[in-house]
Amino acid sequence: MADKPAPFELLKTYSGIIHRQPLFIADQLDVESYHLSFLNKQGGKLDDDAEVPPFIEQLPDILPAISERQKALLSLPESWREALINTDESDVDFVLDVNGGDAPQTDNRHFSFARHASASRDSSDSKTLLIDIEEFDPKTLTEHLPAWRQRHNILCATNVNARDDFNYCKQHDLDLLQGQFYTLPSADNLQKVSPSIQVLMELLVKLQDPNVEATELANTLNLDITLSYKLLRLINSAFFGLRKEVSSIKQAIMLLGFSKIKTWASLLSLSGIDNKPKELRIVAMTRAKMCELLAKYYKGQPDTFFAAGLFSTLDALLDKPIPALVSNLPLSEELVDALQNHSGAAGRALQDVLNYEKGDWVALDASPLPVEIIARAYLDAINWAKELNSELQD
């Protein structure tokens, strides 16, 4: 008798699109939970009587593979909601998006419900109200907020994709924020370069130098005691699964190769920026891994694709435009093209990754790759990034 697939592998059998977006606590920019949307292949809403997939009853066991939070907001068909509510009770808390329908009856304390402001029936049967910022002008929003606050415990703004929207939400004390705002450079800091960022840029320049030798690279990394410690700790962790302990940076270079050590050191350097949401580190890892996974379909070098995904977050991490940043780094022409113009094989993969991340399903449809391949790479990437981030936690 064949073994049953592991819960996460079961999730990957889904033929449509699964999209994950962080929900930020507005006044802290820490991730409170994730919003998981289950869509058809075109990125559209599934029919409410859609056939229930086998992974639904195992969703509480699947969630830890793609999230460090024991809570999730779910957008899924009515038939799936009913099946999930009827599964064995677990310690995971689910907020179910009823999307204009009726909230199911349940005594299970681990389930609550969310309504959309645009379809709100002035009822208080939902703990959470989802407010699509793009559907309201600021004046109308301001007028509605007091009444919404009276009827709902949590006001969650969605499609917060611009800095102005982010500032509005903070000023008006919304509870949760979802959108692309945190992946954008801050306009306030575009002209400022702090000493710590200058040091980081100098390190990145050295790490990307194609002519650096093993001893020189090892010496550069050893100068940064924190970085070299984190690098060795990561390489010796279960994440890498090496049979033999690596005791020095030079040994690590000999074992893993120049390219991999440069990339991992760059990732660790960027993840050390402490004035940015930690979720941006997750985005950098996810983009990097997803690009790497798509490399074989675009017939490219995995290391180059990984670097394209990783460095695509430089603008948000360092609050400088990508062209200004890459002009100061000794990157290959292929990598510069990918980052600045999204051209070439690595650039096309990066464009797929960004389109999926943003939920731009129309643009994703223009990809030469089938959506099933991109969707599976996405799930593998967020699982990989979650495991790596667990190793990087201080």
mmCIF file of C-alpha atoms in Angstrom:
data_model
loop_
_atom_site.group_PDB
_atom_site.id
_atom_site.type_symbol
_atom_site.label_atom_id
_atom_site.label_comp_id
_atom_site.label_asym_id
_atom_site.label_seq_id
_atom_site.Cartn_x
_atom_site.Cartn_y
_atom_site.Cartn_z
ATOM 1 C CA MET A 1 0.000 0.000 0.000
ATOM 2 C CA ALA A 2 1.432 3.372 -1.055
ATOM 3 C CA ASP A 3 2.215 5.931 1.631
ATOM 4 C CA LYS A 4 -0.053 8.927 1.811
ATOM 5 C CA PRO A 5 1.620 12.126 0.566
ATOM 6 C CA ALA A 6 2.847 14.528 3.238
ATOM 7 C CA PRO A 7 0.390 17.356 3.924
ATOM 8 C CA PHE A 8 2.484 19.994 2.116
ATOM 9 C CA GLU A 9 2.932 17.734 -0.939
ATOM 10 C CA LEU A 10 -0.838 17.261 -0.940
ATOM 11 C CA LEU A 11 -1.283 21.037 -1.104
ATOM 12 C CA LYS A 12 0.933 21.120 -4.206
ATOM 13 C CA THR A 13 -1.493 18.839 -6.048
ATOM 14 C CA TYR A 14 -4.004 21.700 -6.257
ATOM 15 C CA SER A 15 -4.427 22.619 -9.933
ATOM 16 C CA GLY A 16 -5.287 26.286 -9.420
ATOM 17 C CA ILE A 17 -3.481 29.247 -7.854
ATOM 18 C CA ILE A 18 -2.672 29.640 -4.155
ATOM 19 C CA HIS A 19 -1.642 33.145 -3.129
ATOM 20 C CA ARG A 20 -0.219 34.170 0.247
ATOM 21 C CA GLN A 21 -0.127 37.760 1.518
ATOM 22 C CA PRO A 22 1.046 38.983 4.928
ATOM 23 C CA LEU A 23 -1.312 40.840 7.247
ATOM 24 C CA PHE A 24 0.670 43.470 9.126
ATOM 25 C CA ILE A 25 -0.166 44.924 12.517
ATOM 26 C CA ALA A 26 -0.422 48.538 11.381
ATOM 27 C CA ASP A 27 1.415 50.262 14.217
ATOM 28 C CA GLN A 28 4.267 47.729 14.392
ATOM 29 C CA LEU A 29 4.694 46.317 10.872
ATOM 30 C CA ASP A 30 5.004 42.850 12.360
ATOM 31 C CA VAL A 31 3.141 40.082 10.559
ATOM 32 C CA GLU A 32 0.050 39.047 12.504
ATOM 33 C CA SER A 33 -0.913 36.240 10.104
ATOM 34 C CA TYR A 34 -1.179 35.441 6.400
ATOM 35 C CA HIS A 35 -4.080 35.694 3.978
ATOM 36 C CA LEU A 36 -4.331 32.581 1.798
ATOM 37 C CA SER A 37 -6.453 32.838 -1.349
ATOM 38 C CA PHE A 38 -7.438 29.777 -3.382
ATOM 39 C CA LEU A 39 -8.217 30.698 -6.983
ATOM 40 C CA ASN A 40 -8.749 29.038 -10.359
ATOM 41 C CA LYS A 41 -5.990 28.851 -12.991
ATOM 42 C CA GLN A 42 -6.869 32.302 -14.288
ATOM 43 C CA GLY A 43 -6.702 33.846 -10.821
ATOM 44 C CA GLY A 44 -10.474 34.152 -10.565
ATOM 45 C CA LYS A 45 -12.869 33.266 -7.753
ATOM 46 C CA LEU A 46 -13.875 29.614 -7.540
ATOM 47 C CA ASP A 47 -17.547 28.636 -7.675
ATOM 48 C CA ASP A 48 -19.074 28.290 -4.214
ATOM 49 C CA ASP A 49 -19.996 24.658 -4.926
ATOM 50 C CA ALA A 50 -16.482 23.780 -6.141
ATOM 51 C CA GLU A 51 -15.373 20.226 -5.443
ATOM 52 C CA VAL A 52 -13.601 20.002 -2.089
ATOM 53 C CA PRO A 53 -9.924 19.037 -2.565
ATOM 54 C CA PRO A 54 -8.383 16.363 -0.315
ATOM 55 C CA PHE A 55 -5.956 18.809 1.308
ATOM 56 C CA ILE A 56 -8.703 20.836 3.017
ATOM 57 C CA GLU A 57 -9.105 18.452 5.943
ATOM 58 C CA GLN A 58 -5.339 18.633 6.494
ATOM 59 C CA LEU A 59 -5.056 22.417 6.214
ATOM 60 C CA PRO A 60 -4.273 22.823 9.949
ATOM 61 C CA ASP A 61 -1.302 20.456 9.449
ATOM 62 C CA ILE A 62 -0.241 22.150 6.201
ATOM 63 C CA LEU A 63 -0.154 25.693 7.552
ATOM 64 C CA PRO A 64 3.138 25.294 9.516
ATOM 65 C CA ALA A 65 4.917 24.472 6.228
ATOM 66 C CA ILE A 66 4.177 27.930 4.828
ATOM 67 C CA SER A 67 3.698 30.093 7.918
ATOM 68 C CA GLU A 68 5.179 30.584 11.368
ATOM 69 C CA ARG A 69 1.807 31.852 12.613
ATOM 70 C CA GLN A 70 -0.919 29.618 14.038
ATOM 71 C CA LYS A 71 -3.551 31.733 12.347
ATOM 72 C CA ALA A 72 -4.692 32.467 8.786
ATOM 73 C CA LEU A 73 -7.300 34.438 6.869
ATOM 74 C CA LEU A 74 -8.738 32.184 4.164
ATOM 75 C CA SER A 75 -10.528 33.111 0.944
ATOM 76 C CA LEU A 76 -12.039 29.902 -0.382
ATOM 77 C CA PRO A 77 -15.359 28.592 -1.755
ATOM 78 C CA GLU A 78 -18.375 28.022 0.466
ATOM 79 C CA SER A 79 -18.160 24.247 -0.001
ATOM 80 C CA TRP A 80 -14.550 24.276 1.225
ATOM 81 C CA ARG A 81 -15.449 26.404 4.250
ATOM 82 C CA GLU A 82 -18.068 23.909 5.369
ATOM 83 C CA ALA A 83 -15.651 20.993 4.970
ATOM 84 C CA LEU A 84 -12.934 22.812 6.911
ATOM 85 C CA ILE A 85 -15.271 23.672 9.789
ATOM 86 C CA ASN A 86 -16.257 20.008 10.025
ATOM 87 C CA THR A 87 -12.662 18.766 10.350
ATOM 88 C CA ASP A 88 -11.234 17.685 13.677
ATOM 89 C CA GLU A 89 -10.534 20.608 15.991
ATOM 90 C CA SER A 90 -6.976 21.917 15.989
ATOM 91 C CA ASP A 91 -5.052 24.749 17.628
ATOM 92 C CA VAL A 92 -4.964 26.811 14.416
ATOM 93 C CA ASP A 93 -7.234 29.858 14.277
ATOM 94 C CA PHE A 94 -8.945 30.499 10.939
ATOM 95 C CA VAL A 95 -10.694 33.663 9.820
ATOM 96 C CA LEU A 96 -12.990 32.744 6.927
ATOM 97 C CA ASP A 97 -13.738 35.314 4.246
ATOM 98 C CA VAL A 98 -17.489 34.988 3.609
ATOM 99 C CA ASN A 99 -17.294 37.414 0.654
ATOM 100 C CA GLY A 100 -20.895 38.657 0.783
ATOM 101 C CA GLY A 101 -22.435 35.291 1.701
ATOM 102 C CA ASP A 102 -23.839 34.037 4.965
ATOM 103 C CA ALA A 103 -21.502 33.187 7.825
ATOM 104 C CA PRO A 104 -21.789 29.453 8.654
ATOM 105 C CA GLN A 105 -23.084 28.436 12.054
ATOM 106 C CA THR A 106 -20.368 26.972 14.268
ATOM 107 C CA ASP A 107 -19.503 26.685 17.943
ATOM 108 C CA ASN A 108 -15.837 26.063 17.149
ATOM 109 C CA ARG A 109 -13.878 28.834 18.875
ATOM 110 C CA HIS A 110 -11.063 28.508 16.330
ATOM 111 C CA PHE A 111 -13.234 29.923 13.529
ATOM 112 C CA SER A 112 -14.329 33.509 13.011
ATOM 113 C CA PHE A 113 -15.502 35.384 9.930
ATOM 114 C CA ALA A 114 -14.571 38.357 7.766
ATOM 115 C CA ARG A 115 -16.783 40.490 5.539
ATOM 116 C CA HIS A 116 -15.931 42.938 2.777
ATOM 117 C CA ALA A 117 -16.777 46.583 3.395
ATOM 118 C CA SER A 118 -18.097 46.972 -0.155
ATOM 119 C CA ALA A 119 -20.607 44.166 0.468
ATOM 120 C CA SER A 120 -21.258 44.808 4.150
ATOM 121 C CA ARG A 121 -24.870 44.384 5.248
ATOM 122 C CA ASP A 122 -24.383 46.464 8.365
ATOM 123 C CA SER A 123 -24.274 43.240 10.352
ATOM 124 C CA SER A 124 -21.965 42.400 13.217
ATOM 125 C CA ASP A 125 -21.704 38.646 12.562
ATOM 126 C CA SER A 126 -18.116 39.062 11.421
ATOM 127 C CA LYS A 127 -15.207 39.879 13.696
ATOM 128 C CA THR A 128 -13.102 41.261 10.838
ATOM 129 C CA LEU A 129 -13.982 43.796 8.133
ATOM 130 C CA LEU A 130 -11.892 43.791 4.935
ATOM 131 C CA ILE A 131 -11.656 47.275 3.466
ATOM 132 C CA ASP A 132 -10.328 47.469 -0.103
ATOM 133 C CA ILE A 133 -8.568 50.849 -0.163
ATOM 134 C CA GLU A 134 -8.856 51.014 -3.954
ATOM 135 C CA GLU A 135 -12.658 50.940 -3.777
ATOM 136 C CA PHE A 136 -13.072 54.074 -1.633
ATOM 137 C CA ASP A 137 -11.863 57.642 -1.838
ATOM 138 C CA PRO A 138 -10.299 59.001 1.382
ATOM 139 C CA LYS A 139 -13.308 61.199 2.219
ATOM 140 C CA THR A 140 -15.787 58.291 1.979
ATOM 141 C CA LEU A 141 -13.466 56.058 3.977
ATOM 142 C CA THR A 142 -13.162 58.604 6.753
ATOM 143 C CA GLU A 143 -16.942 58.941 6.926
ATOM 144 C CA HIS A 144 -17.503 55.183 7.207
ATOM 145 C CA LEU A 145 -14.735 54.279 9.646
ATOM 146 C CA PRO A 146 -16.561 55.180 12.921
ATOM 147 C CA ALA A 147 -19.582 52.988 12.071
ATOM 148 C CA TRP A 148 -17.382 50.135 10.892
ATOM 149 C CA ARG A 149 -15.361 50.350 14.091
ATOM 150 C CA GLN A 150 -18.520 49.979 16.192
ATOM 151 C CA ARG A 151 -19.598 46.768 14.427
ATOM 152 C CA HIS A 152 -16.280 44.989 13.938
ATOM 153 C CA ASN A 153 -13.356 44.147 16.228
ATOM 154 C CA ILE A 154 -10.723 44.304 13.496
ATOM 155 C CA LEU A 155 -10.520 46.659 10.522
ATOM 156 C CA CYS A 156 -8.195 45.244 7.869
ATOM 157 C CA ALA A 157 -7.189 47.421 4.910
ATOM 158 C CA THR A 158 -6.401 45.536 1.707
ATOM 159 C CA ASN A 159 -4.675 46.689 -1.505
ATOM 160 C CA VAL A 160 -2.467 49.072 0.464
ATOM 161 C CA ASN A 161 -0.100 49.371 -2.479
ATOM 162 C CA ALA A 162 1.142 52.949 -2.154
ATOM 163 C CA ARG A 163 2.900 54.927 0.570
ATOM 164 C CA ASP A 164 0.036 57.453 0.706
ATOM 165 C CA ASP A 165 -2.416 54.613 1.405
ATOM 166 C CA PHE A 166 -0.108 53.276 4.104
ATOM 167 C CA ASN A 167 0.126 56.689 5.770
ATOM 168 C CA TYR A 168 -3.665 57.108 5.643
ATOM 169 C CA CYS A 169 -4.208 53.730 7.325
ATOM 170 C CA LYS A 170 -1.749 54.534 10.110
ATOM 171 C CA GLN A 171 -3.270 57.969 10.720
ATOM 172 C CA HIS A 172 -6.753 56.473 10.993
ATOM 173 C CA ASP A 173 -5.770 53.617 13.302
ATOM 174 C CA LEU A 174 -6.696 50.663 11.111
ATOM 175 C CA ASP A 175 -5.669 47.398 12.731
ATOM 176 C CA LEU A 176 -4.252 45.277 9.919
ATOM 177 C CA LEU A 177 -2.729 46.121 6.540
ATOM 178 C CA GLN A 178 -2.329 43.983 3.432
ATOM 179 C CA GLY A 179 -0.642 45.114 0.244
ATOM 180 C CA GLN A 180 2.620 45.831 -1.571
ATOM 181 C CA PHE A 181 3.499 49.036 0.331
ATOM 182 C CA TYR A 182 6.365 47.438 2.273
ATOM 183 C CA THR A 183 8.137 46.298 -0.904
ATOM 184 C CA LEU A 184 8.518 49.910 -2.108
ATOM 185 C CA PRO A 185 11.437 52.237 -1.287
ATOM 186 C CA SER A 186 10.586 55.027 1.124
ATOM 187 C CA ALA A 187 10.604 58.346 -0.728
ATOM 188 C CA ASP A 188 11.677 60.091 2.486
ATOM 189 C CA ASN A 189 15.008 58.284 2.450
ATOM 190 C CA LEU A 190 15.857 58.283 -1.243
ATOM 191 C CA GLN A 191 18.585 60.906 -0.903
ATOM 192 C CA LYS A 192 20.014 59.735 2.413
ATOM 193 C CA VAL A 193 22.745 57.121 2.756
ATOM 194 C CA SER A 194 23.476 56.183 6.359
ATOM 195 C CA PRO A 195 26.990 55.074 7.372
ATOM 196 C CA SER A 196 25.742 51.536 8.023
ATOM 197 C CA ILE A 197 24.225 51.327 4.546
ATOM 198 C CA GLN A 198 27.460 52.645 3.046
ATOM 199 C CA VAL A 199 29.368 49.872 4.814
ATOM 200 C CA LEU A 200 26.829 47.323 3.575
ATOM 201 C CA MET A 201 27.169 48.543 -0.015
ATOM 202 C CA GLU A 202 30.966 48.297 0.216
ATOM 203 C CA LEU A 203 30.612 44.727 1.451
ATOM 204 C CA LEU A 204 28.207 43.847 -1.369
ATOM 205 C CA VAL A 205 30.677 45.282 -3.893
ATOM 206 C CA LYS A 206 33.410 43.018 -2.526
ATOM 207 C CA LEU A 207 31.110 40.012 -2.453
ATOM 208 C CA GLN A 208 30.150 40.471 -6.094
ATOM 209 C CA ASP A 209 33.699 41.064 -7.346
ATOM 210 C CA PRO A 210 34.248 38.396 -10.052
ATOM 211 C CA ASN A 211 38.021 38.535 -9.611
ATOM 212 C CA VAL A 212 38.194 37.992 -5.853
ATOM 213 C CA GLU A 213 40.229 34.991 -4.696
ATOM 214 C CA ALA A 214 39.312 32.521 -1.968
ATOM 215 C CA THR A 215 41.693 33.915 0.659
ATOM 216 C CA GLU A 216 40.641 37.511 -0.035
ATOM 217 C CA LEU A 217 36.929 36.617 0.117
ATOM 218 C CA ALA A 218 37.474 34.725 3.382
ATOM 219 C CA ASN A 219 39.369 37.693 4.856
ATOM 220 C CA THR A 220 36.592 40.093 3.814
ATOM 221 C CA LEU A 221 33.948 37.962 5.506
ATOM 222 C CA ASN A 222 36.061 37.384 8.605
ATOM 223 C CA LEU A 223 36.347 41.142 9.114
ATOM 224 C CA ASP A 224 32.630 41.174 9.892
ATOM 225 C CA ILE A 225 32.504 38.961 12.965
ATOM 226 C CA THR A 226 28.706 38.909 13.152
ATOM 227 C CA LEU A 227 28.333 38.025 9.485
ATOM 228 C CA SER A 228 30.969 35.272 9.535
ATOM 229 C CA TYR A 229 29.409 33.787 12.688
ATOM 230 C CA LYS A 230 25.913 33.783 11.128
ATOM 231 C CA LEU A 231 27.248 32.293 7.909
ATOM 232 C CA LEU A 232 29.030 29.421 9.665
ATOM 233 C CA ARG A 233 26.049 28.820 11.937
ATOM 234 C CA LEU A 234 23.730 28.594 8.925
ATOM 235 C CA ILE A 235 26.066 26.337 6.925
ATOM 236 C CA ASN A 236 26.330 23.954 9.887
ATOM 237 C CA SER A 237 22.590 23.959 10.554
ATOM 238 C CA ALA A 238 20.091 21.256 9.656
ATOM 239 C CA PHE A 239 18.977 23.463 6.779
ATOM 240 C CA PHE A 240 22.151 22.571 4.825
ATOM 241 C CA GLY A 241 22.380 19.054 6.213
ATOM 242 C CA LEU A 242 26.148 18.693 5.733
ATOM 243 C CA ARG A 243 27.722 15.532 7.106
ATOM 244 C CA LYS A 244 30.864 17.263 8.315
ATOM 245 C CA GLU A 245 31.090 20.431 10.405
ATOM 246 C CA VAL A 246 32.580 23.452 8.628
ATOM 247 C CA SER A 247 34.933 25.309 10.964
ATOM 248 C CA SER A 248 36.117 28.244 8.846
ATOM 249 C CA ILE A 249 34.929 30.570 6.087
ATOM 250 C CA LYS A 250 37.733 29.408 3.806
ATOM 251 C CA GLN A 251 36.664 25.797 4.295
ATOM 252 C CA ALA A 252 33.077 26.818 3.491
ATOM 253 C CA ILE A 253 34.244 28.460 0.245
ATOM 254 C CA MET A 254 36.159 25.333 -0.771
ATOM 255 C CA LEU A 255 33.188 23.106 0.058
ATOM 256 C CA LEU A 256 30.289 25.135 -1.371
ATOM 257 C CA GLY A 257 32.058 27.234 -4.015
ATOM 258 C CA PHE A 258 32.583 30.959 -4.566
ATOM 259 C CA SER A 259 29.176 31.675 -6.047
ATOM 260 C CA LYS A 260 27.143 30.078 -3.272
ATOM 261 C CA ILE A 261 29.148 31.678 -0.457
ATOM 262 C CA LYS A 262 28.868 35.110 -2.101
ATOM 263 C CA THR A 263 25.110 34.680 -2.473
ATOM 264 C CA TRP A 264 24.545 33.400 1.078
ATOM 265 C CA ALA A 265 26.745 36.119 2.551
ATOM 266 C CA SER A 266 24.826 38.732 0.549
ATOM 267 C CA LEU A 267 21.514 37.347 1.802
ATOM 268 C CA LEU A 268 22.689 37.391 5.412
ATOM 269 C CA SER A 269 24.039 40.932 5.012
ATOM 270 C CA LEU A 270 20.738 42.207 3.620
ATOM 271 C CA SER A 271 18.718 40.346 6.244
ATOM 272 C CA GLY A 272 20.630 42.235 8.940
ATOM 273 C CA ILE A 273 18.998 45.556 8.040
ATOM 274 C CA ASP A 274 16.942 46.256 11.139
ATOM 275 C CA ASN A 275 14.896 49.316 10.145
ATOM 276 C CA LYS A 276 12.749 47.359 7.705
ATOM 277 C CA PRO A 277 9.878 44.887 8.248
ATOM 278 C CA LYS A 278 11.200 41.377 8.801
ATOM 279 C CA GLU A 279 8.775 40.239 6.131
ATOM 280 C CA LEU A 280 10.939 41.980 3.528
ATOM 281 C CA ARG A 281 13.631 39.410 4.324
ATOM 282 C CA ILE A 282 11.054 36.682 3.618
ATOM 283 C CA VAL A 283 10.224 38.358 0.304
ATOM 284 C CA ALA A 284 13.912 38.459 -0.659
ATOM 285 C CA MET A 285 14.319 34.757 0.127
ATOM 286 C CA THR A 286 11.093 33.774 -1.631
ATOM 287 C CA ARG A 287 11.888 35.733 -4.790
ATOM 288 C CA ALA A 288 15.420 34.313 -4.861
ATOM 289 C CA LYS A 289 14.325 30.693 -4.465
ATOM 290 C CA MET A 290 11.399 30.996 -6.853
ATOM 291 C CA CYS A 291 13.655 32.493 -9.542
ATOM 292 C CA GLU A 292 16.148 29.679 -8.939
ATOM 293 C CA LEU A 293 13.410 27.053 -9.331
ATOM 294 C CA LEU A 294 12.303 28.609 -12.623
ATOM 295 C CA ALA A 295 15.875 28.626 -13.992
ATOM 296 C CA LYS A 296 15.627 25.119 -15.440
ATOM 297 C CA TYR A 297 12.534 26.066 -17.443
ATOM 298 C CA TYR A 298 14.256 29.164 -18.819
ATOM 299 C CA LYS A 299 17.481 27.183 -19.359
ATOM 300 C CA GLY A 300 19.542 29.550 -17.218
ATOM 301 C CA GLN A 301 22.123 29.411 -14.441
ATOM 302 C CA PRO A 302 20.396 28.822 -11.064
ATOM 303 C CA ASP A 303 22.908 31.009 -9.174
ATOM 304 C CA THR A 304 22.253 33.974 -11.471
ATOM 305 C CA PHE A 305 18.491 33.539 -11.180
ATOM 306 C CA PHE A 306 18.760 33.282 -7.379
ATOM 307 C CA ALA A 307 20.798 36.500 -7.271
ATOM 308 C CA ALA A 308 18.238 38.265 -9.498
ATOM 309 C CA GLY A 309 15.451 37.444 -7.052
ATOM 310 C CA LEU A 310 17.550 38.377 -4.028
ATOM 311 C CA PHE A 311 18.798 41.711 -5.352
ATOM 312 C CA SER A 312 15.350 42.696 -6.656
ATOM 313 C CA THR A 313 14.556 43.762 -3.094
ATOM 314 C CA LEU A 314 17.547 46.119 -2.836
ATOM 315 C CA ASP A 315 15.440 49.192 -3.626
ATOM 316 C CA ALA A 316 13.022 48.509 -0.751
ATOM 317 C CA LEU A 317 15.783 47.464 1.653
ATOM 318 C CA LEU A 318 18.094 50.407 0.938
ATOM 319 C CA ASP A 319 15.551 53.064 -0.159
ATOM 320 C CA LYS A 320 17.330 53.726 -3.434
ATOM 321 C CA PRO A 321 16.197 53.064 -7.035
ATOM 322 C CA ILE A 322 17.466 49.800 -8.540
ATOM 323 C CA PRO A 323 19.417 51.559 -11.358
ATOM 324 C CA ALA A 324 21.350 53.664 -8.840
ATOM 325 C CA LEU A 325 22.166 50.597 -6.752
ATOM 326 C CA VAL A 326 23.247 48.216 -9.495
ATOM 327 C CA SER A 327 25.464 50.884 -11.051
ATOM 328 C CA ASN A 328 27.589 50.657 -7.886
ATOM 329 C CA LEU A 329 27.799 46.861 -7.866
ATOM 330 C CA PRO A 330 30.101 44.769 -10.107
ATOM 331 C CA LEU A 331 27.258 42.581 -11.393
ATOM 332 C CA SER A 332 27.231 40.636 -14.638
ATOM 333 C CA GLU A 333 25.510 42.192 -17.636
ATOM 334 C CA GLU A 334 22.873 39.442 -17.496
ATOM 335 C CA LEU A 335 22.080 40.247 -13.876
ATOM 336 C CA VAL A 336 21.956 44.010 -14.455
ATOM 337 C CA ASP A 337 19.604 43.459 -17.417
ATOM 338 C CA ALA A 338 17.376 41.243 -15.305
ATOM 339 C CA LEU A 339 17.171 43.741 -12.432
ATOM 340 C CA GLN A 340 16.790 46.952 -14.444
ATOM 341 C CA ASN A 341 14.764 45.822 -17.449
ATOM 342 C CA HIS A 342 13.392 42.386 -16.511
ATOM 343 C CA SER A 343 14.909 41.198 -19.774
ATOM 344 C CA GLY A 344 16.873 38.079 -20.624
ATOM 345 C CA ALA A 345 16.038 34.661 -19.200
ATOM 346 C CA ALA A 346 16.632 35.676 -15.558
ATOM 347 C CA GLY A 347 14.645 38.876 -16.095
ATOM 348 C CA ARG A 348 11.665 36.989 -17.491
ATOM 349 C CA ALA A 349 11.717 34.637 -14.518
ATOM 350 C CA LEU A 350 11.898 37.627 -12.157
ATOM 351 C CA GLN A 351 8.913 39.175 -13.931
ATOM 352 C CA ASP A 352 6.940 35.948 -13.401
ATOM 353 C CA VAL A 353 7.850 36.026 -9.718
ATOM 354 C CA LEU A 354 6.840 39.672 -9.288
ATOM 355 C CA ASN A 355 3.564 39.168 -11.152
ATOM 356 C CA TYR A 356 2.692 36.198 -8.933
ATOM 357 C CA GLU A 357 3.680 38.077 -5.778
ATOM 358 C CA LYS A 358 1.448 41.030 -6.732
ATOM 359 C CA GLY A 359 -1.420 38.808 -7.840
ATOM 360 C CA ASP A 360 -1.308 40.288 -11.346
ATOM 361 C CA TRP A 361 -2.850 37.263 -13.017
ATOM 362 C CA VAL A 362 -3.412 38.982 -16.379
ATOM 363 C CA ALA A 363 0.301 39.769 -16.677
ATOM 364 C CA LEU A 364 1.200 36.277 -15.452
ATOM 365 C CA ASP A 365 -0.891 34.793 -18.248
ATOM 366 C CA ALA A 366 1.599 36.322 -20.732
ATOM 367 C CA SER A 367 4.420 34.155 -19.335
ATOM 368 C CA PRO A 368 5.780 31.444 -21.638
ATOM 369 C CA LEU A 369 5.583 29.039 -18.687
ATOM 370 C CA PRO A 370 2.376 27.215 -17.700
ATOM 371 C CA VAL A 371 0.776 28.669 -14.589
ATOM 372 C CA GLU A 372 0.971 25.234 -12.902
ATOM 373 C CA ILE A 373 4.789 25.362 -13.001
ATOM 374 C CA ILE A 374 4.908 28.903 -11.616
ATOM 375 C CA ALA A 375 2.360 28.117 -8.889
ATOM 376 C CA ARG A 376 4.295 25.049 -7.746
ATOM 377 C CA ALA A 377 7.577 26.994 -7.708
ATOM 378 C CA TYR A 378 5.818 29.613 -5.568
ATOM 379 C CA LEU A 379 4.668 27.077 -2.982
ATOM 380 C CA ASP A 380 8.099 25.447 -2.837
ATOM 381 C CA ALA A 381 9.724 28.879 -2.471
ATOM 382 C CA ILE A 382 7.551 30.062 0.422
ATOM 383 C CA ASN A 383 8.084 26.718 2.169
ATOM 384 C CA TRP A 384 11.866 27.014 1.659
ATOM 385 C CA ALA A 385 11.914 30.643 2.839
ATOM 386 C CA LYS A 386 9.913 29.752 5.931
ATOM 387 C CA GLU A 387 12.399 26.986 6.844
ATOM 388 C CA LEU A 388 15.399 29.239 6.178
ATOM 389 C CA ASN A 389 13.926 32.101 8.163
ATOM 390 C CA SER A 390 13.459 29.754 11.127
ATOM 391 C CA GLU A 391 17.217 29.068 11.026
ATOM 392 C CA LEU A 392 18.020 32.783 10.822
ATOM 393 C CA GLN A 393 15.944 33.794 13.840
ATOM 394 C CA ASP A 394 18.184 35.338 16.487
#
